[in-house]
Amino acid sequence: DAGITQSPRHKVTETGTPVTLRCHQTENHRYMYWYRQDPGHGLRLIHYSYGVKDTDKGEVSDGYSVSRSKTEDFLLTLESATSSQTSVYFCAISPGGASGANVLTFGAGSRLTVL
Amino acid sequence: SQQGEEDPQALSIQEGENATMNCSYKTSINNLQWYRQNSGRGLVHLILIRSNEREKHSGRLRVTLDTSKKSSSLLITASRAADTASYFCATDFFSQGGKLIFGQGTELSVKP
C-alpha cells in the first residue's frame, strides 16, 4: 500500500528464535500500530506508538516488544517465537490530529509461521 | 477483550440485495469506523461516524450509530459481487492515547 511497507512479507522460523518485523512509512504520520489477525479473533492490537520513543501496550502485548527510534520505522520483535505467535501481522499508520479521528492506513501484512 | 462485537459473523446474499452488518461495543467512544478487507489484503477505511452523529452516508454505504444502545450498523445497498469481503468495525479511544480496537468482522459473500 502506498506510503507504508512491511518486511518481510513472509517468514518461516522455528520455536525459540528471535524475529523482527519492520514497518516503514513515508507519510510522516505520528501514530503507528501493530495488529495480529487470527481466524475467529479478528484484529487484535499488540502495541502502538504515538511518537518517537513513545509506545504503549495493546490487547495482546505479552511476548512482543516494539521500538520506534525514528518517525518512519516501527519494529515489532518476538524475543523467542512460539507456535502461538503464528499469525498475520499488520502494521497501520495514522496522522491523528486535532479532529480526534484516527483513520488508519494498513500495510499489506506479514505472514509469520513458527514451527 | 475486544471492544467491538459484530453480527452476523457471516452473511451470504444475492447481487442486488442489501447487506446489513451490526456492531456493538461496551464503553463510551469518540467515534466508530468501518473497514473492509479483501482476502489476503490489508484493511481499507470505509467510513467514520462520530459519537454526536446518528447517520452517515457514503455512496452505497449507510452507517448508523446509537450511543444509547452502544451499537452501529453498516448497510450496503444494491450489493455487487465485488463487495465480497470482510467488514470490520473499530472503536476509537482517542482520549486514551490513540488506541483503535477492532471487532471480529463480518464475512460478506455476494453471489452473482
Tab-separated table of C-alpha atoms in Angstrom:
chain	number	residue	atom	x	y	z
A	1	ASP	CA	0.000	0.000	0.000
A	2	ALA	CA	1.198	3.474	-0.824
A	3	GLY	CA	3.237	5.083	1.937
A	4	ILE	CA	3.568	2.040	4.187
A	5	THR	CA	5.607	-1.099	3.657
A	6	GLN	CA	6.105	-4.169	5.802
A	7	SER	CA	9.052	-6.530	5.718
A	8	PRO	CA	9.418	-9.383	5.462
A	9	ARG	CA	6.106	-10.283	3.845
A	10	HIS	CA	6.536	-13.960	4.621
A	11	LYS	CA	8.717	-15.669	7.195
A	12	VAL	CA	9.015	-19.186	8.499
A	13	THR	CA	11.005	-19.666	11.660
A	14	GLU	CA	11.481	-22.147	14.455
A	15	THR	CA	10.301	-22.019	18.045
A	16	GLY	CA	12.676	-20.126	20.288
A	17	THR	CA	14.274	-17.959	17.618
A	18	PRO	CA	14.034	-14.154	17.659
A	19	VAL	CA	12.048	-12.456	14.930
A	20	THR	CA	11.803	-8.798	13.976
A	21	LEU	CA	9.152	-7.371	11.683
A	22	ARG	CA	9.641	-3.934	10.241
A	23	CYS	CA	7.085	-1.307	9.322
A	24	HIS	CA	8.266	1.664	7.280
A	25	GLN	CA	6.190	4.719	6.393
A	26	THR	CA	6.814	7.693	4.173
A	27	GLU	CA	3.756	9.698	5.311
A	28	ASN	CA	5.317	11.276	8.409
A	29	HIS	CA	2.328	10.094	10.441
A	30	ARG	CA	2.505	10.334	14.206
A	31	TYR	CA	0.744	7.072	15.126
A	32	MET	CA	1.882	3.583	14.215
A	33	TYR	CA	0.280	0.295	15.204
A	34	TRP	CA	0.948	-3.422	15.146
A	35	TYR	CA	-2.002	-5.797	14.961
A	36	ARG	CA	-2.224	-9.530	14.589
A	37	GLN	CA	-5.039	-11.269	12.727
A	38	ASP	CA	-6.128	-14.793	13.518
A	39	PRO	CA	-9.215	-16.758	12.447
A	40	GLY	CA	-12.026	-16.242	14.919
A	41	HIS	CA	-10.298	-13.328	16.638
A	42	GLY	CA	-10.377	-10.570	14.069
A	43	LEU	CA	-7.627	-7.987	14.551
A	44	ARG	CA	-6.049	-7.572	17.945
A	45	LEU	CA	-3.817	-4.671	18.897
A	46	ILE	CA	-0.333	-5.692	20.047
A	47	HIS	CA	1.451	-2.369	20.579
A	48	TYR	CA	1.174	1.104	19.242
A	49	SER	CA	3.277	4.249	19.131
A	50	TYR	CA	2.172	7.856	19.477
A	51	GLY	CA	5.557	9.367	18.718
A	52	VAL	CA	9.261	8.642	18.516
A	53	LYS	CA	10.219	6.519	21.527
A	54	ASP	CA	6.619	6.723	22.808
A	55	THR	CA	4.891	3.359	22.817
A	56	ASP	CA	2.118	1.629	24.726
A	57	LYS	CA	0.687	-1.842	25.074
A	58	GLY	CA	-2.386	-3.118	23.321
A	59	GLU	CA	-4.675	-6.074	23.989
A	60	VAL	CA	-2.161	-8.871	23.367
A	61	SER	CA	1.303	-7.493	24.146
A	62	ASP	CA	2.790	-10.444	26.055
A	63	GLY	CA	5.741	-11.947	24.198
A	64	TYR	CA	6.192	-8.867	21.995
A	65	SER	CA	8.290	-5.749	22.227
A	66	VAL	CA	8.443	-2.706	19.964
A	67	SER	CA	10.768	0.154	19.226
A	68	ARG	CA	10.438	3.398	17.369
A	69	SER	CA	13.707	5.300	17.123
A	70	LYS	CA	12.563	7.468	14.214
A	71	THR	CA	9.233	8.587	12.827
A	72	GLU	CA	9.273	6.347	9.787
A	73	ASP	CA	10.113	2.980	11.369
A	74	PHE	CA	8.234	0.848	13.893
A	75	LEU	CA	9.769	-2.511	14.738
A	76	LEU	CA	7.969	-5.467	16.273
A	77	THR	CA	10.186	-8.052	17.957
A	78	LEU	CA	9.372	-11.534	19.142
A	79	GLU	CA	12.250	-12.289	21.503
A	80	SER	CA	11.632	-16.032	21.445
A	81	ALA	CA	8.991	-17.066	18.951
A	82	THR	CA	6.325	-19.593	19.926
A	83	SER	CA	3.840	-21.505	17.779
A	84	SER	CA	1.013	-19.397	19.234
A	85	GLN	CA	2.576	-16.391	17.526
A	86	THR	CA	1.946	-17.880	14.104
A	87	SER	CA	-0.267	-15.224	12.576
A	88	VAL	CA	-0.614	-12.482	10.018
A	89	TYR	CA	0.775	-9.221	11.341
A	90	PHE	CA	-0.470	-5.880	10.102
A	91	CYS	CA	1.123	-2.521	10.577
A	92	ALA	CA	-1.035	0.587	10.364
A	93	ILE	CA	-0.393	4.318	10.470
A	94	SER	CA	-2.491	7.336	11.324
A	95	PRO	CA	-1.875	11.064	11.382
A	96	GLY	CA	-4.066	11.543	14.451
A	97	GLY	CA	-4.900	15.208	14.575
A	98	ALA	CA	-6.915	17.876	16.286
A	99	SER	CA	-10.163	16.403	14.974
A	100	GLY	CA	-9.585	13.414	17.209
A	101	ALA	CA	-10.115	10.870	14.455
A	102	ASN	CA	-7.562	8.138	13.979
A	103	VAL	CA	-8.204	6.835	10.481
A	104	LEU	CA	-5.804	4.008	9.797
A	105	THR	CA	-3.936	3.098	6.643
A	106	PHE	CA	-2.815	-0.509	6.676
A	107	GLY	CA	0.178	-2.267	5.246
A	108	ALA	CA	-0.124	-5.432	3.193
A	109	GLY	CA	0.659	-7.716	6.128
A	110	SER	CA	3.455	-10.066	7.166
A	111	ARG	CA	2.656	-13.755	7.392
A	112	LEU	CA	4.714	-15.425	10.135
A	113	THR	CA	4.832	-19.170	10.668
A	114	VAL	CA	6.537	-20.538	13.768
A	115	LEU	CA	7.296	-24.249	13.536
B	1	SER	CA	-11.469	-8.356	25.422
B	2	GLN	CA	-12.361	-6.741	22.156
B	3	GLN	CA	-14.473	-3.641	22.203
B	4	GLY	CA	-16.487	-4.269	19.039
B	5	GLU	CA	-18.582	-7.371	18.560
B	6	GLU	CA	-20.061	-7.925	15.131
B	7	ASP	CA	-23.124	-9.728	13.959
B	8	PRO	CA	-23.572	-11.789	11.893
B	9	GLN	CA	-20.193	-13.458	11.597
B	10	ALA	CA	-21.017	-14.465	8.027
B	11	LEU	CA	-23.609	-13.251	5.540
B	12	SER	CA	-24.427	-14.605	2.090
B	13	ILE	CA	-26.708	-12.679	-0.276
B	14	GLN	CA	-27.505	-12.313	-3.970
B	15	GLU	CA	-26.335	-9.414	-6.095
B	16	GLY	CA	-28.738	-6.502	-5.885
B	17	GLU	CA	-29.824	-7.266	-2.324
B	18	ASN	CA	-28.955	-5.105	0.650
B	19	ALA	CA	-26.472	-6.256	3.278
B	20	THR	CA	-26.673	-5.171	6.907
B	21	MET	CA	-23.945	-5.722	9.463
B	22	ASN	CA	-24.126	-4.787	13.118
B	23	CYS	CA	-21.518	-3.824	15.671
B	24	SER	CA	-21.909	-3.497	19.429
B	25	TYR	CA	-19.407	-2.020	21.844
B	26	LYS	CA	-19.027	-1.759	25.577
B	27	THR	CA	-17.839	1.670	26.665
B	28	SER	CA	-18.005	5.254	25.502
B	29	ILE	CA	-16.311	6.028	22.236
B	30	ASN	CA	-15.055	9.083	20.413
B	31	ASN	CA	-16.009	7.694	17.034
B	32	LEU	CA	-16.677	4.418	15.278
B	33	GLN	CA	-15.186	3.372	11.973
B	34	TRP	CA	-15.848	0.671	9.416
B	35	TYR	CA	-13.145	-1.039	7.398
B	36	ARG	CA	-13.164	-3.555	4.585
B	37	GLN	CA	-10.687	-6.337	3.925
B	38	ASN	CA	-10.431	-8.252	0.699
B	39	SER	CA	-8.996	-11.743	1.025
B	40	GLY	CA	-5.258	-11.672	1.670
B	41	ARG	CA	-5.038	-7.879	1.789
B	42	GLY	CA	-4.766	-5.153	4.367
B	43	LEU	CA	-7.817	-3.313	5.670
B	44	VAL	CA	-9.169	-0.253	3.922
B	45	HIS	CA	-11.073	2.519	5.674
B	46	LEU	CA	-14.676	2.963	4.514
B	47	ILE	CA	-16.422	5.458	6.732
B	48	LEU	CA	-16.230	7.161	10.130
B	49	ILE	CA	-19.123	8.274	12.301
B	50	ARG	CA	-18.588	10.480	15.335
B	51	SER	CA	-20.298	9.962	18.669
B	52	ASN	CA	-22.501	13.031	18.127
B	53	GLU	CA	-23.731	11.795	14.727
B	54	ARG	CA	-26.609	9.386	14.180
B	55	GLU	CA	-26.336	8.570	10.489
B	56	LYS	CA	-23.832	8.971	7.694
B	57	HIS	CA	-23.813	8.121	4.007
B	58	SER	CA	-21.066	7.450	1.509
B	59	GLY	CA	-22.136	6.210	-1.903
B	60	ARG	CA	-23.937	2.892	-1.366
B	61	LEU	CA	-22.905	2.797	2.293
B	62	ARG	CA	-25.101	3.952	5.152
B	63	VAL	CA	-23.877	3.864	8.735
B	64	THR	CA	-25.985	4.473	11.821
B	65	LEU	CA	-24.872	4.936	15.403
B	66	ASP	CA	-26.992	4.541	18.525
B	67	THR	CA	-24.894	5.576	21.503
B	68	SER	CA	-27.672	4.743	23.981
B	69	LYS	CA	-27.586	1.122	22.800
B	70	LYS	CA	-23.844	1.211	22.112
B	71	SER	CA	-24.373	-0.163	18.631
B	72	SER	CA	-23.776	0.686	14.997
B	73	SER	CA	-24.895	-0.785	11.718
B	74	LEU	CA	-23.435	-0.745	8.222
B	75	LEU	CA	-25.833	-1.048	5.312
B	76	ILE	CA	-24.579	-1.747	1.802
B	77	THR	CA	-27.335	-1.148	-0.719
B	78	ALA	CA	-27.669	-2.854	-4.103
B	79	SER	CA	-24.737	-5.135	-3.388
B	80	ARG	CA	-22.354	-6.334	-6.087
B	81	ALA	CA	-20.119	-9.386	-6.333
B	82	ALA	CA	-17.164	-7.003	-5.854
B	83	ASP	CA	-18.488	-6.182	-2.367
B	84	THR	CA	-17.487	-9.692	-1.266
B	85	ALA	CA	-15.056	-9.090	1.602
B	86	SER	CA	-14.799	-8.994	5.366
B	87	TYR	CA	-16.081	-5.899	7.135
B	88	PHE	CA	-14.824	-4.709	10.500
B	89	CYS	CA	-15.982	-2.072	12.915
B	90	ALA	CA	-13.399	-0.270	15.006
B	91	THR	CA	-13.887	1.903	18.060
B	92	ASP	CA	-11.652	4.849	18.712
B	93	PHE	CA	-10.275	5.534	22.160
B	94	PHE	CA	-8.554	8.718	21.115
B	95	SER	CA	-8.946	10.062	24.619
B	96	GLN	CA	-6.824	7.131	25.771
B	97	GLY	CA	-3.877	7.841	23.543
B	98	GLY	CA	-4.952	6.665	20.141
B	99	LYS	CA	-5.961	3.059	20.550
B	100	LEU	CA	-8.249	1.702	17.838
B	101	ILE	CA	-9.871	-1.613	18.711
B	102	PHE	CA	-11.393	-3.846	16.050
B	103	GLY	CA	-14.248	-6.307	16.163
B	104	GLN	CA	-14.058	-9.850	14.812
B	105	GLY	CA	-15.601	-8.919	11.493
B	106	THR	CA	-18.461	-9.992	9.261
B	107	GLU	CA	-17.616	-12.075	6.211
B	108	LEU	CA	-19.877	-10.987	3.361
B	109	SER	CA	-20.366	-13.119	0.270
B	110	VAL	CA	-22.317	-11.629	-2.630
B	111	LYS	CA	-23.288	-14.186	-5.235
B	112	PRO	CA	-23.737	-13.097	-8.860
